[in-house]
Coordinates of C-alpha atoms in Angstrom, one line a residue:
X15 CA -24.1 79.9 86.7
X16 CA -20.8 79.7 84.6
X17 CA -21.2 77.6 81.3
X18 CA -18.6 76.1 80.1
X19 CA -16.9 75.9 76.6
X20 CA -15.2 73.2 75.2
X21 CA -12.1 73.8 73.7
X22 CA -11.7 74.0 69.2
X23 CA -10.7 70.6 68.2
X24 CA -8.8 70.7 64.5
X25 CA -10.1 68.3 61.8
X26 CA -7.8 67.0 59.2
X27 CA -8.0 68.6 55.6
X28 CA -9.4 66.5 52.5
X29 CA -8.8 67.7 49.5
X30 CA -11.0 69.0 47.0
X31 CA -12.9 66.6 44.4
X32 CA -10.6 63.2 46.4
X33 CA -13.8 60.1 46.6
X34 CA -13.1 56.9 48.7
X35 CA -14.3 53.7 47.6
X36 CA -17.1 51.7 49.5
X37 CA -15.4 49.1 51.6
X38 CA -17.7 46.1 52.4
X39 CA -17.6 42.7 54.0
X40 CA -17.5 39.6 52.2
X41 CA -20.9 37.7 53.2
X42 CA -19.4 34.9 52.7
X43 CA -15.7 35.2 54.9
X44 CA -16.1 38.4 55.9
X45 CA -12.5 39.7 54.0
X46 CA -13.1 43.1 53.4
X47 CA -13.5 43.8 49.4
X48 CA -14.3 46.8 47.3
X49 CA -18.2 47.3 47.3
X50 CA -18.4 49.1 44.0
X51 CA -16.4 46.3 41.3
X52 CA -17.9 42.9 43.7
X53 CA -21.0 41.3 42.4
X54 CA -22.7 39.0 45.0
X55 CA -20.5 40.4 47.9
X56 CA -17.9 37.9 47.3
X57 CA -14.1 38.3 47.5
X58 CA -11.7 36.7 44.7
X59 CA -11.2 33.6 47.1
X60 CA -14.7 32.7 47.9
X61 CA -16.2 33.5 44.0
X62 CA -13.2 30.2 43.1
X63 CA -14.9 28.1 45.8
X64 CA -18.5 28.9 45.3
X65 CA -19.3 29.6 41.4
X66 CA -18.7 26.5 39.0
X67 CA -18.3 27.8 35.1
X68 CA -17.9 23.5 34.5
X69 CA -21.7 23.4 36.0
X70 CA -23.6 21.6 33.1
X71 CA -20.9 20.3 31.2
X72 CA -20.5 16.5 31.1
X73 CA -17.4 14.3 33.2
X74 CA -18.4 11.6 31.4
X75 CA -19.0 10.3 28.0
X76 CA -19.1 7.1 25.4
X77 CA -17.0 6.7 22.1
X78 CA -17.6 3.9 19.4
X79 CA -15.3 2.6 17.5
X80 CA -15.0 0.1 15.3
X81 CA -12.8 -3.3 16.2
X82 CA -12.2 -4.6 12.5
X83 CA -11.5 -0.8 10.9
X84 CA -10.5 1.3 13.8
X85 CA -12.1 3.9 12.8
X86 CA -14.2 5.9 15.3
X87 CA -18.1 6.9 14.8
X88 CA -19.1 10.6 14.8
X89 CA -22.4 11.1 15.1
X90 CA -24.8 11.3 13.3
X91 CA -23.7 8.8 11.0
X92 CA -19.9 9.5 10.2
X93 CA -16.9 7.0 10.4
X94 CA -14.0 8.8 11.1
X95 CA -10.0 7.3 11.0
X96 CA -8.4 8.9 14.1
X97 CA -5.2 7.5 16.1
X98 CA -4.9 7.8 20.0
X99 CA -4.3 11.4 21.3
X100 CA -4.5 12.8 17.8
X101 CA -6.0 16.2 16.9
X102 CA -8.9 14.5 15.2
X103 CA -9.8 12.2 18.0
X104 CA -9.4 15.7 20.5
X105 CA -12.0 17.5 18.2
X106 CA -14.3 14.1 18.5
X107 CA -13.8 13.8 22.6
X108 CA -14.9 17.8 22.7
X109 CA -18.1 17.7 20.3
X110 CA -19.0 14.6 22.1
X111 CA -19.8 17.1 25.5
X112 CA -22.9 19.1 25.8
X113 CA -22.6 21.9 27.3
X114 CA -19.2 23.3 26.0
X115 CA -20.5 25.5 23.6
X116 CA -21.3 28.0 26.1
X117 CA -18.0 28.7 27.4
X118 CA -14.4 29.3 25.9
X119 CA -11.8 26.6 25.9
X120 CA -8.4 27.9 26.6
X121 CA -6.7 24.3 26.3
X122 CA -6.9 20.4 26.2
X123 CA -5.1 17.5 26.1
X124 CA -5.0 13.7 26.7
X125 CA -4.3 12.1 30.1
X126 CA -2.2 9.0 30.1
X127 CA -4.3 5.8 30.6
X128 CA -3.5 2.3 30.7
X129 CA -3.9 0.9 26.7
X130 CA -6.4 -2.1 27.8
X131 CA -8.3 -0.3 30.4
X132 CA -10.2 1.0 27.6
X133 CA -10.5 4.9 29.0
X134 CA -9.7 7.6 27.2
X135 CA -9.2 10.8 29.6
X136 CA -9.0 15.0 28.7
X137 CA -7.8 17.9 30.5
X138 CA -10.1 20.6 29.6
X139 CA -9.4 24.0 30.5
X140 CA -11.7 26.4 30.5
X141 CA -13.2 30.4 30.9
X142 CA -16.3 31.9 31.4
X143 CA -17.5 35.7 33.2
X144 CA -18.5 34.7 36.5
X145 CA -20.1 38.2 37.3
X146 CA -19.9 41.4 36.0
X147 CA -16.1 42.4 34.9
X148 CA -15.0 38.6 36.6
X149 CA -13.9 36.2 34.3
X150 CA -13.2 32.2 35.4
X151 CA -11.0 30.2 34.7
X152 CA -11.2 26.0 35.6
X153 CA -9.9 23.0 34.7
X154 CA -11.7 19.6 35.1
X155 CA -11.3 16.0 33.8
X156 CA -13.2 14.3 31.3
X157 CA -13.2 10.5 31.0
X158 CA -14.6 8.8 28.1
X159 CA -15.7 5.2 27.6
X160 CA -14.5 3.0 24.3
X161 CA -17.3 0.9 23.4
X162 CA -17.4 -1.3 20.3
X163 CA -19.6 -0.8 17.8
X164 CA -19.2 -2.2 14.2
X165 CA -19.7 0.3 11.0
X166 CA -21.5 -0.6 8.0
X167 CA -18.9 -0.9 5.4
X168 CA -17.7 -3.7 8.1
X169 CA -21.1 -5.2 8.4
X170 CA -21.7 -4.9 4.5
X171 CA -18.0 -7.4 4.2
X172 CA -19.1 -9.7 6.5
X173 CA -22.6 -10.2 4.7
X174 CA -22.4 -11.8 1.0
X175 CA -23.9 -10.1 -2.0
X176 CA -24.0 -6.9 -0.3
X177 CA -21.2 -5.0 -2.8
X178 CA -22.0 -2.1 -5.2
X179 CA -19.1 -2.2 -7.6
X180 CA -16.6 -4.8 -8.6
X181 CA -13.6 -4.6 -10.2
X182 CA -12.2 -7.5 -12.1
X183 CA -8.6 -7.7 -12.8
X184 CA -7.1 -10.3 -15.9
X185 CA -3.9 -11.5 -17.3
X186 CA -4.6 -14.5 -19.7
X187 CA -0.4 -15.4 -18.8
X188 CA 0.7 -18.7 -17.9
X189 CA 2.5 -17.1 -14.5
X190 CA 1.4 -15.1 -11.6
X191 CA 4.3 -12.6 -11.2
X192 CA 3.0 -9.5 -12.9
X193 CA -0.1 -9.9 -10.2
X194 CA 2.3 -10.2 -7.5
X195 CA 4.0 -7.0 -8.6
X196 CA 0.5 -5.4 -8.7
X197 CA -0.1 -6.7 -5.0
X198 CA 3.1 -4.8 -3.6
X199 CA 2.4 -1.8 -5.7
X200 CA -1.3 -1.9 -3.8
X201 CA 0.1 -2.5 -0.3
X202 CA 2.5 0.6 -1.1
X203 CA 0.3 3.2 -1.8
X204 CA -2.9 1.2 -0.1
X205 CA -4.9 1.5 -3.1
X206 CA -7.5 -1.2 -1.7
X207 CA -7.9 0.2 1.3
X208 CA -11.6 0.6 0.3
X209 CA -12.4 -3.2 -0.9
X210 CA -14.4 -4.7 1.7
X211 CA -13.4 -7.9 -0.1
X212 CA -10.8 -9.8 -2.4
X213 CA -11.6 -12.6 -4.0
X214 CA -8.5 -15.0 -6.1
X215 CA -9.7 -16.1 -9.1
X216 CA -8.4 -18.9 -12.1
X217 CA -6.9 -15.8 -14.1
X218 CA -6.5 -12.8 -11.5
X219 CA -8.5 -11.1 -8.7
X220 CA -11.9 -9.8 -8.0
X221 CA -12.1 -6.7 -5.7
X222 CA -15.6 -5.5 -4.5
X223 CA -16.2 -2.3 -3.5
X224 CA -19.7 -1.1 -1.3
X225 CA -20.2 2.4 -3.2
X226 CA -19.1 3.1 -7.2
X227 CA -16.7 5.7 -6.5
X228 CA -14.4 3.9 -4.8
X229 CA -14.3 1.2 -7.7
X230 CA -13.6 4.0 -10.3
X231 CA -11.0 5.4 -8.2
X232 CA -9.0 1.8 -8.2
X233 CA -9.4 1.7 -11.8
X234 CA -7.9 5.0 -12.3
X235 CA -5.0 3.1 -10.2
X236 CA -4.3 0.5 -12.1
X237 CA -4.4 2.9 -15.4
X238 CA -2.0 4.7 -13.5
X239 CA 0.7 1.6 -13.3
X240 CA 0.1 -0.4 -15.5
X241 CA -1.2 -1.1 -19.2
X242 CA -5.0 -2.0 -18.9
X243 CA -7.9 -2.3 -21.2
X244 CA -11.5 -1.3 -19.2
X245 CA -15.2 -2.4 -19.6
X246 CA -17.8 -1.4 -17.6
X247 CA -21.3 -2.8 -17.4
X248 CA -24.1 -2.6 -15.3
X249 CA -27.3 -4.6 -13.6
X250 CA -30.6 -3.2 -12.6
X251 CA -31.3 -4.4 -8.9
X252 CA -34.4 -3.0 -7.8
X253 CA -36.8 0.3 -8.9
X254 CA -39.3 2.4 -6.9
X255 CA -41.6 3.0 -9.3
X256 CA -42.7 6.0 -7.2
X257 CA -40.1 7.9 -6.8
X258 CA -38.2 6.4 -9.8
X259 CA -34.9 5.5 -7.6
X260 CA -33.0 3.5 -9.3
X261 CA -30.4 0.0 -7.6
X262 CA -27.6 -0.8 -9.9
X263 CA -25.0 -2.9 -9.5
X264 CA -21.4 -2.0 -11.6
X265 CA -18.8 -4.2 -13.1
X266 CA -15.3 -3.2 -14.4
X267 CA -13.6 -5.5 -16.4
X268 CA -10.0 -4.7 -16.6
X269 CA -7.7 -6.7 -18.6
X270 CA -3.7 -6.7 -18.2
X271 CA -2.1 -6.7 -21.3
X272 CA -0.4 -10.8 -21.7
X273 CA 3.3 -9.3 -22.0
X274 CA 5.7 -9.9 -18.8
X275 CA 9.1 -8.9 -18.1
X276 CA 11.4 -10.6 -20.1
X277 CA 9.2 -12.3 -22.7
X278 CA 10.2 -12.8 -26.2
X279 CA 8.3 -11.0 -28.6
X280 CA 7.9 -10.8 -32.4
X281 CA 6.5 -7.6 -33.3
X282 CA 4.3 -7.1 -36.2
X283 CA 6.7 -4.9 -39.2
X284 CA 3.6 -2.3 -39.2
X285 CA 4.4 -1.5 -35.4
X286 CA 8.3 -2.1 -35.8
X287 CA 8.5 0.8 -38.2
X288 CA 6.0 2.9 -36.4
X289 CA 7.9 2.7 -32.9
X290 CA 11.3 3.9 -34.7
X291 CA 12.1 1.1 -37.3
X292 CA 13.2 -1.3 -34.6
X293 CA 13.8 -4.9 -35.6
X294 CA 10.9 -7.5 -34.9
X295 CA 12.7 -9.3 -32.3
X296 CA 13.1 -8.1 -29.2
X297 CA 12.7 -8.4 -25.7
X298 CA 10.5 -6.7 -23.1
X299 CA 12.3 -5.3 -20.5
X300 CA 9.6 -3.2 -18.3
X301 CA 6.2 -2.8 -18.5
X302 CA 5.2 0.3 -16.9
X303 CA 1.9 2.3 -18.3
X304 CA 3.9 1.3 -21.4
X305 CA 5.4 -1.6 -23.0
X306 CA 9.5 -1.4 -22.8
X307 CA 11.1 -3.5 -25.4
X308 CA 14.9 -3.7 -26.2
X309 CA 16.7 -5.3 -30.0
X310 CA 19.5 -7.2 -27.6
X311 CA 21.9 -6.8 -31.2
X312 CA 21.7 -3.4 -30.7
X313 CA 20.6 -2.0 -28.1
X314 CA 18.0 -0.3 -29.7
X315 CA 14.7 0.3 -27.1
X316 CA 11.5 1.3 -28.2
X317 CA 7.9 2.0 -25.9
X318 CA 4.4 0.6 -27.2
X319 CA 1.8 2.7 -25.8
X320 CA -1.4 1.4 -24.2
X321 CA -3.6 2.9 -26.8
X322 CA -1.3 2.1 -29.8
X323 CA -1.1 -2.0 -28.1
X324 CA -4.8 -2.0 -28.1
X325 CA -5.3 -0.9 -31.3
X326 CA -3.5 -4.3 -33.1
X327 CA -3.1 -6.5 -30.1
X328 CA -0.8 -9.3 -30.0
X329 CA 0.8 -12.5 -28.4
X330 CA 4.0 -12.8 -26.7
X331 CA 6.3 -15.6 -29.1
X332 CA 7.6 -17.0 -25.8
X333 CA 7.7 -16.3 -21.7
X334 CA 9.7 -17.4 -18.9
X335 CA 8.2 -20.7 -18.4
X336 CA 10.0 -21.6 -21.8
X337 CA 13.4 -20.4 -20.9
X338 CA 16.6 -22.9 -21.7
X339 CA 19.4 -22.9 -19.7
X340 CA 23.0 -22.3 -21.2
X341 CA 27.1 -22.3 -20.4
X342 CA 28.7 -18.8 -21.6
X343 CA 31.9 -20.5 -23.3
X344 CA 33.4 -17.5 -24.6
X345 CA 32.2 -13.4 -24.9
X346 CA 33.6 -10.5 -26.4
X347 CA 32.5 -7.2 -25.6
X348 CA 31.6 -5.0 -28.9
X349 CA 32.7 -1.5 -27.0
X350 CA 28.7 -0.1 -27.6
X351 CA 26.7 0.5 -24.2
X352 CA 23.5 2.2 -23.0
X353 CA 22.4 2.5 -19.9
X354 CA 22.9 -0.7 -17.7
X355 CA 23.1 -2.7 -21.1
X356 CA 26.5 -3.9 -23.1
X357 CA 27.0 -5.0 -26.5
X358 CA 28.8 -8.2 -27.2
X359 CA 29.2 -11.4 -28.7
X360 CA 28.9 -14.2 -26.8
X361 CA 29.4 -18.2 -27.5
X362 CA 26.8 -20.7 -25.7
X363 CA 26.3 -24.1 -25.2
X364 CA 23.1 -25.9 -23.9
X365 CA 23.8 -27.5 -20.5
X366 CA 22.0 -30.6 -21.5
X367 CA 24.6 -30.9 -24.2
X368 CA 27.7 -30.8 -22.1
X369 CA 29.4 -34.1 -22.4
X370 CA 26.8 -35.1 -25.1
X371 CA 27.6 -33.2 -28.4
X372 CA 29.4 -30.3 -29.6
X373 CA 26.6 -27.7 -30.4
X374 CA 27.7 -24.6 -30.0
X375 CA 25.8 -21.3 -31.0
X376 CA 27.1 -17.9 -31.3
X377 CA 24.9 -14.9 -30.8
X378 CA 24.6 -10.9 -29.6
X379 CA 23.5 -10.0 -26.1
X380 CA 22.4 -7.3 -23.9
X381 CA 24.5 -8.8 -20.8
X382 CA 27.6 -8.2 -21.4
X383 CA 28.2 -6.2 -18.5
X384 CA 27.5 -9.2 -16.0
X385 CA 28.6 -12.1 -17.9
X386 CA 31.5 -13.8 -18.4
X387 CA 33.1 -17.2 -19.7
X388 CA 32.0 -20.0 -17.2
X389 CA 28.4 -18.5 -15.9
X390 CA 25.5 -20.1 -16.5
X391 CA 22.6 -17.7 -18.5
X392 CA 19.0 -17.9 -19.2
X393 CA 17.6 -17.6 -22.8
X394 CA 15.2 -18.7 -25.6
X395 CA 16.4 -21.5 -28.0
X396 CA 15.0 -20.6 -31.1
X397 CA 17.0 -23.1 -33.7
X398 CA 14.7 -26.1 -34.2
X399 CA 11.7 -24.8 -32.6
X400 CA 8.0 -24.3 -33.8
X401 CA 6.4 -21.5 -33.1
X402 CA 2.6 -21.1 -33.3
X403 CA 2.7 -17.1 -33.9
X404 CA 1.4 -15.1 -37.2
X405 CA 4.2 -12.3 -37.1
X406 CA 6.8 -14.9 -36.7
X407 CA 5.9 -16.8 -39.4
X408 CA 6.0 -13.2 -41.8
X409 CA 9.5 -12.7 -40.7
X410 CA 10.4 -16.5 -41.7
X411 CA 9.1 -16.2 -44.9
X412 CA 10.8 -12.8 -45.7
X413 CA 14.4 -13.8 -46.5
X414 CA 15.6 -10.2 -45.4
X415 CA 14.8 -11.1 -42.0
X416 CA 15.1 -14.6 -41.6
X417 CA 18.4 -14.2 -42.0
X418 CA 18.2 -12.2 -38.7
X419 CA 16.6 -14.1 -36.6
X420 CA 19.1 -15.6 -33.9
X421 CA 19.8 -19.2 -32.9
X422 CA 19.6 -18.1 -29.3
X423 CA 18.7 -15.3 -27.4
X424 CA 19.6 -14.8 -24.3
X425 CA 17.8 -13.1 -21.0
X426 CA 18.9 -12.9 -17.9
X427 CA 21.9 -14.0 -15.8
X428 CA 21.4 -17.2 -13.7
X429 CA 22.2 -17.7 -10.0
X430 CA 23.3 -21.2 -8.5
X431 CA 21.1 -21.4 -5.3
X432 CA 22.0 -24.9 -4.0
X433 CA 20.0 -24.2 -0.9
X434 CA 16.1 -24.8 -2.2
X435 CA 14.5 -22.6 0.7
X436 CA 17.0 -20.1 1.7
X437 CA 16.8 -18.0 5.1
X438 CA 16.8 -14.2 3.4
X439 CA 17.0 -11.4 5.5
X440 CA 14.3 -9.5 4.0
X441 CA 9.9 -10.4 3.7
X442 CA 7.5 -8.9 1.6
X443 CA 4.0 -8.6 3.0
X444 CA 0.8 -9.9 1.5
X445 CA -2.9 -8.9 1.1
X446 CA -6.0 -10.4 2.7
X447 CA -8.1 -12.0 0.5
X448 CA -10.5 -15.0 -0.2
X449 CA -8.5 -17.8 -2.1
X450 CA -12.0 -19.6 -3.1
X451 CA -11.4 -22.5 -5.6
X452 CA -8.3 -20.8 -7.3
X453 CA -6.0 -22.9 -4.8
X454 CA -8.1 -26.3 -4.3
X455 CA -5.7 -28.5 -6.1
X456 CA -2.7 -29.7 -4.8
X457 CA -0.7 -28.5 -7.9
X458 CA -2.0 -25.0 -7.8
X459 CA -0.8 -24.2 -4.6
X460 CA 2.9 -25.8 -5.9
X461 CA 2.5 -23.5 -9.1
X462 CA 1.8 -20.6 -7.1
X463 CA 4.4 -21.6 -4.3
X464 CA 6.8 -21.6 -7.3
X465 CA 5.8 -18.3 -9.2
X466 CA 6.3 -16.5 -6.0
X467 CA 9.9 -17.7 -5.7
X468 CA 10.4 -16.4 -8.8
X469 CA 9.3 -13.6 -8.3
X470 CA 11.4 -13.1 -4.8
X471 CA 14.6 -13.8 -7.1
X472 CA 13.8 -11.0 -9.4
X473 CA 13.4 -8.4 -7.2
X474 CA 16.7 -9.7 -5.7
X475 CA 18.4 -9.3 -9.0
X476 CA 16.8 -5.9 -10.8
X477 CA 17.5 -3.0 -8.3
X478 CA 14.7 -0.4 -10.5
X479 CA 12.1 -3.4 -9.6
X480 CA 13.2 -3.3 -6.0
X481 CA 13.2 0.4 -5.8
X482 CA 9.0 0.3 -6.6
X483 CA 8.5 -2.4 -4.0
X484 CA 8.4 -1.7 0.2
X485 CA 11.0 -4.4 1.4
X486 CA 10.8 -4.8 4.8
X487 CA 13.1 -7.2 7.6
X488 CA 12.8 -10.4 8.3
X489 CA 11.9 -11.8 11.9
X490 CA 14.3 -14.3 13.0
X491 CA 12.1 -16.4 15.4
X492 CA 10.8 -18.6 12.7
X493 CA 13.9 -18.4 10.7
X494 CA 15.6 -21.7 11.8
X495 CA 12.9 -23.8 12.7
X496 CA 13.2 -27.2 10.4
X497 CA 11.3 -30.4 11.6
X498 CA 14.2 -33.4 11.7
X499 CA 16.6 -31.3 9.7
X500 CA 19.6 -29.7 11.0
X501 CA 19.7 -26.0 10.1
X502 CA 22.6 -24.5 7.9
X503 CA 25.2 -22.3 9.5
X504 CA 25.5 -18.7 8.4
X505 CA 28.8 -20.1 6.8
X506 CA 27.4 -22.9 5.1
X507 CA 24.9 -20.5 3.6
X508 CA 27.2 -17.5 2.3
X509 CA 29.2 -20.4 0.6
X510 CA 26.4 -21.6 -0.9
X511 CA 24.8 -18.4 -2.6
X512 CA 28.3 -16.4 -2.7
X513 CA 27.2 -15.2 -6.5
X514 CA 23.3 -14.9 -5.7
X515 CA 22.9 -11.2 -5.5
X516 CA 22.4 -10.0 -1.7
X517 CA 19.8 -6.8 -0.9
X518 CA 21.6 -4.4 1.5
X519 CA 20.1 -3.7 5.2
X520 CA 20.0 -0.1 4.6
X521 CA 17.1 -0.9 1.9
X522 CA 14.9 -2.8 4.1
X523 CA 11.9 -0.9 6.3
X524 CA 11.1 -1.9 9.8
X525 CA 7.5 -3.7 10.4
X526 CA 4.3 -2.0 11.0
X527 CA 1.0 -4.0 11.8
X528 CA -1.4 -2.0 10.0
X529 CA -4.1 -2.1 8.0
X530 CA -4.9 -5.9 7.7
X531 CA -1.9 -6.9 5.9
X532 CA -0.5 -9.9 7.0
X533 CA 2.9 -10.8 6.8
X534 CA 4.2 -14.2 4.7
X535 CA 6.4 -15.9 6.7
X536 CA 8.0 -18.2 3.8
X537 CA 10.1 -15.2 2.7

């Protein structure tokens, strides 16, 4: 019996050291994958579908914030001041989630919500290693809830006798203005953003504070801008006799010195000659952190210091309330000029005596750059008068500078405004606070009514004051409204005030609600 052979069959080469990788099934699709770089015997596809890096990380959360502050809390016990989609609330949404400080965030940003639904949503995206050698990356949605919640300091204002600190400021003045240039200096750089209250007294404003700090900080303020003279006192509340802890209550007394812009002062000759031999009489024309004062025969300006003020203090001879009104009948410049101020010699008349008598007086001025023959001018009428003042009555009974003292001096030029309450195009904004018993009288509120005007036309007249100040536009729905009265035209009124002086668009600042300042219509 014959066997049979089968014929050689050839089997293909492979070369020397060459490995091939183990090819397995997905368990899960069955796509084939590489066996040797797959944990769980998942393909790429399936390991997106069935692993879930976000898994413990919250979708939804709660955020407090305060209604009357807007400030947001972080716990444990931190009030934060964050806007909507800022960085700082972004870092508040993310350490509000538990859970996210096991993976790495690669982005996140806010989601647009309507304002009053009161939801606040975040793209988070994400990465974390899956397996071994497979990082994942996701993105999922966050939506937090805005509850209210009120802070302390808010609770502390709305609950009396709970302050720490109280600041006291006082101007024994017969006027109001320099407070109302210490309120726009405030609003401008928000230096009572930490009063929980303000309280209008007879003589100036209380401003209460819930911790000390932020009461010495506001003092430092007002040294800052203005000439101030501080006490500070302090009242044992409560003791643990335990652990010795200690309650105080503090109290800053800070007094304003009692010389405004454009008062008339007679200096003492000690202080004349100390400040550069500068004659007794002069005029204040700034009050900074130091006392500006100008010799309107010649120019002459000076500074009184804070310290040096305080040292000798003294009374103003006379203020606005006592200014006379007088007709420029004839001026001559004297050539001399510094700064905005000019030299000359000008000839005024009361206007009371116009078509009475004669009475003429002749005197130097610091106007003569604005004034001319015809205009009507503010000033002090000295011939005649009495004067209730120790330094003036030294420099009466010197002949050397009796002799000196003028018949009139004159302030500031005066502005014929035939319309009582005119539209302006221009508002300044005013502070929350507690009038109390300051403004129960009927004349009060008129006194203060009037101090503010005045005010309004001065920083209409003196650009260095307006440049200080945050002027801001006028709205124009409440600008015509006048029970039985016609309203002027806009003809009527530029005829009317053509010489008052006029502030510029381009100087005013558009209106942001913010911060609890509420606007004053009236202007």
């Amino acid at each position: 019996m014959a066997m049979e052979i089968d014929s050689s069959v050839s089997l293909p080469s492979r070369p020397f050291g060459a490995q091939t990788t183990a090819t397995i099934l997905c368990c899960n699709c069955g796509a084939p994958i590489d066996g040797t770089v797959s944990d769980g015997a998942l393909c790429n596809d399936c390991v997106k579908l069935t692993v879930d890096v976000s898994e413990g990380i919250q979708r939804e959360a709660t955020l407090h914030t305060c209604r009357d502050c807007e400030r947001w809390f972080q716990p444990p016990a931190q009030w934060i001041t964050a806007a909507l989609e800022s960085r700082e609330l972004l870092a508040l949404c993310l350490r509000k989630l538990k859970g996210l400080a096991k993976v790495r965030i690669i982005d996140a940003s806010f989601l647009w919500t309507e304002p009053h639904s009161r939801r606040i949503k975040v793209k988070i995206t994400i990465q974390q290693e899956a397996f071994q050698e497979t990082i994942l990356q996701q993105t999922f949605e966050v939506e937090y809830v805005v509850a209210y919640q009120q802070c302390p300091d808010c609770q502390k204002s709305f609950t009396t006798n709970t302050w720490r600190a109280v600041v006291q400021v006082r101007q024994k003045v017969a006027h109001k203005k320099t407070f109302l240039y210490l309120e726009q200096l405030m609003l401008k750089h928000n230096a009572h953003r930490e009063a929980i209250n303000i309280k209008e007294s007879k003589e100036g404003l209380d401003f209460f504070f819930s911790q000390r700090n932020h009461a010495d900080k506001f003092v430092d303020f007002l040294a800052s801008v203005t000439p101030i003279r501080m006490k500070k006192s302090q009242e044992l509340i409560s003791m643990d006799v335990h652990t010795s802890t200690k309650s105080y209550k503090f109290s800053f007394s800070c007094e304003l010195i009692p010389i405004c812009k454009d008062d008339l002062i007679a200096l003492p000759l000690k202080l004349a000659k100390q400040i550069g031999n500068i004659s007794p009489m002069v005029l204040c024309c700034r009050v900074g952190t130091s006392v500006n004062v100008i010799d309107p025969s010649t120019l002459q300006t000076a500074d009184i210091g804070t310290n040096i003020y305080w040292r000798a203090p003294f009374d103003p001879l006379a203020n606005v309330t006592e200014l006379t009104e007088f007709i420029i009948l004839d001026i001559e410049p004297l050539g001399a000029h510094k700064g905005r101020y000019f030299l000359a010699e000008a000839t005024v008349a009361r206007s009371s005596d116009l078509g009475v008598n004669d009475t003429t007086y002749y005197t130097r001025t610091h106007l003569g750059g604005i004034l001319h023959p015809g205009d009507t001018v503010m000033g002090y009428h000295l011939a005649g008068s009495n004067f209730n003042n120790p330094n003036f009555e030294v420099l009466e009974l010197k002949d050397s500078l009796a002799s000196h003292i003028p018949d009139v001096v004159l302030v500031k030029k005066a502005y014929i405004r035939k319309k009582k309450n005119k539209s302006r195009n221009w508002r300044l904004k005013r502070m929350n606070r507690d009038d109390g018993e300051a403004l129960a009288k009927k004349q009060d509120q008129e006194k203060m009514e009037r101090d503010f005007e005045m005010f309004l036309q001065d920083v209409e007249e003196d650009n260095e004051l307006r440049s200080t100040l945050d002027l801001y536009k006028s709205r124009q729905k409440n600008q015509n409204k006048m029970e039985g009265i016609e309203t002027a035209s806009v003809a009527e009124t530029e005829e009317s005030d053509a010489d008052a002086p006029q502030i510029d668009v381009s100087e005013l600042l558009e209106d942001f609600e913010e911060m609890g300042i509420e606007d004053d219509e009236e202007t």
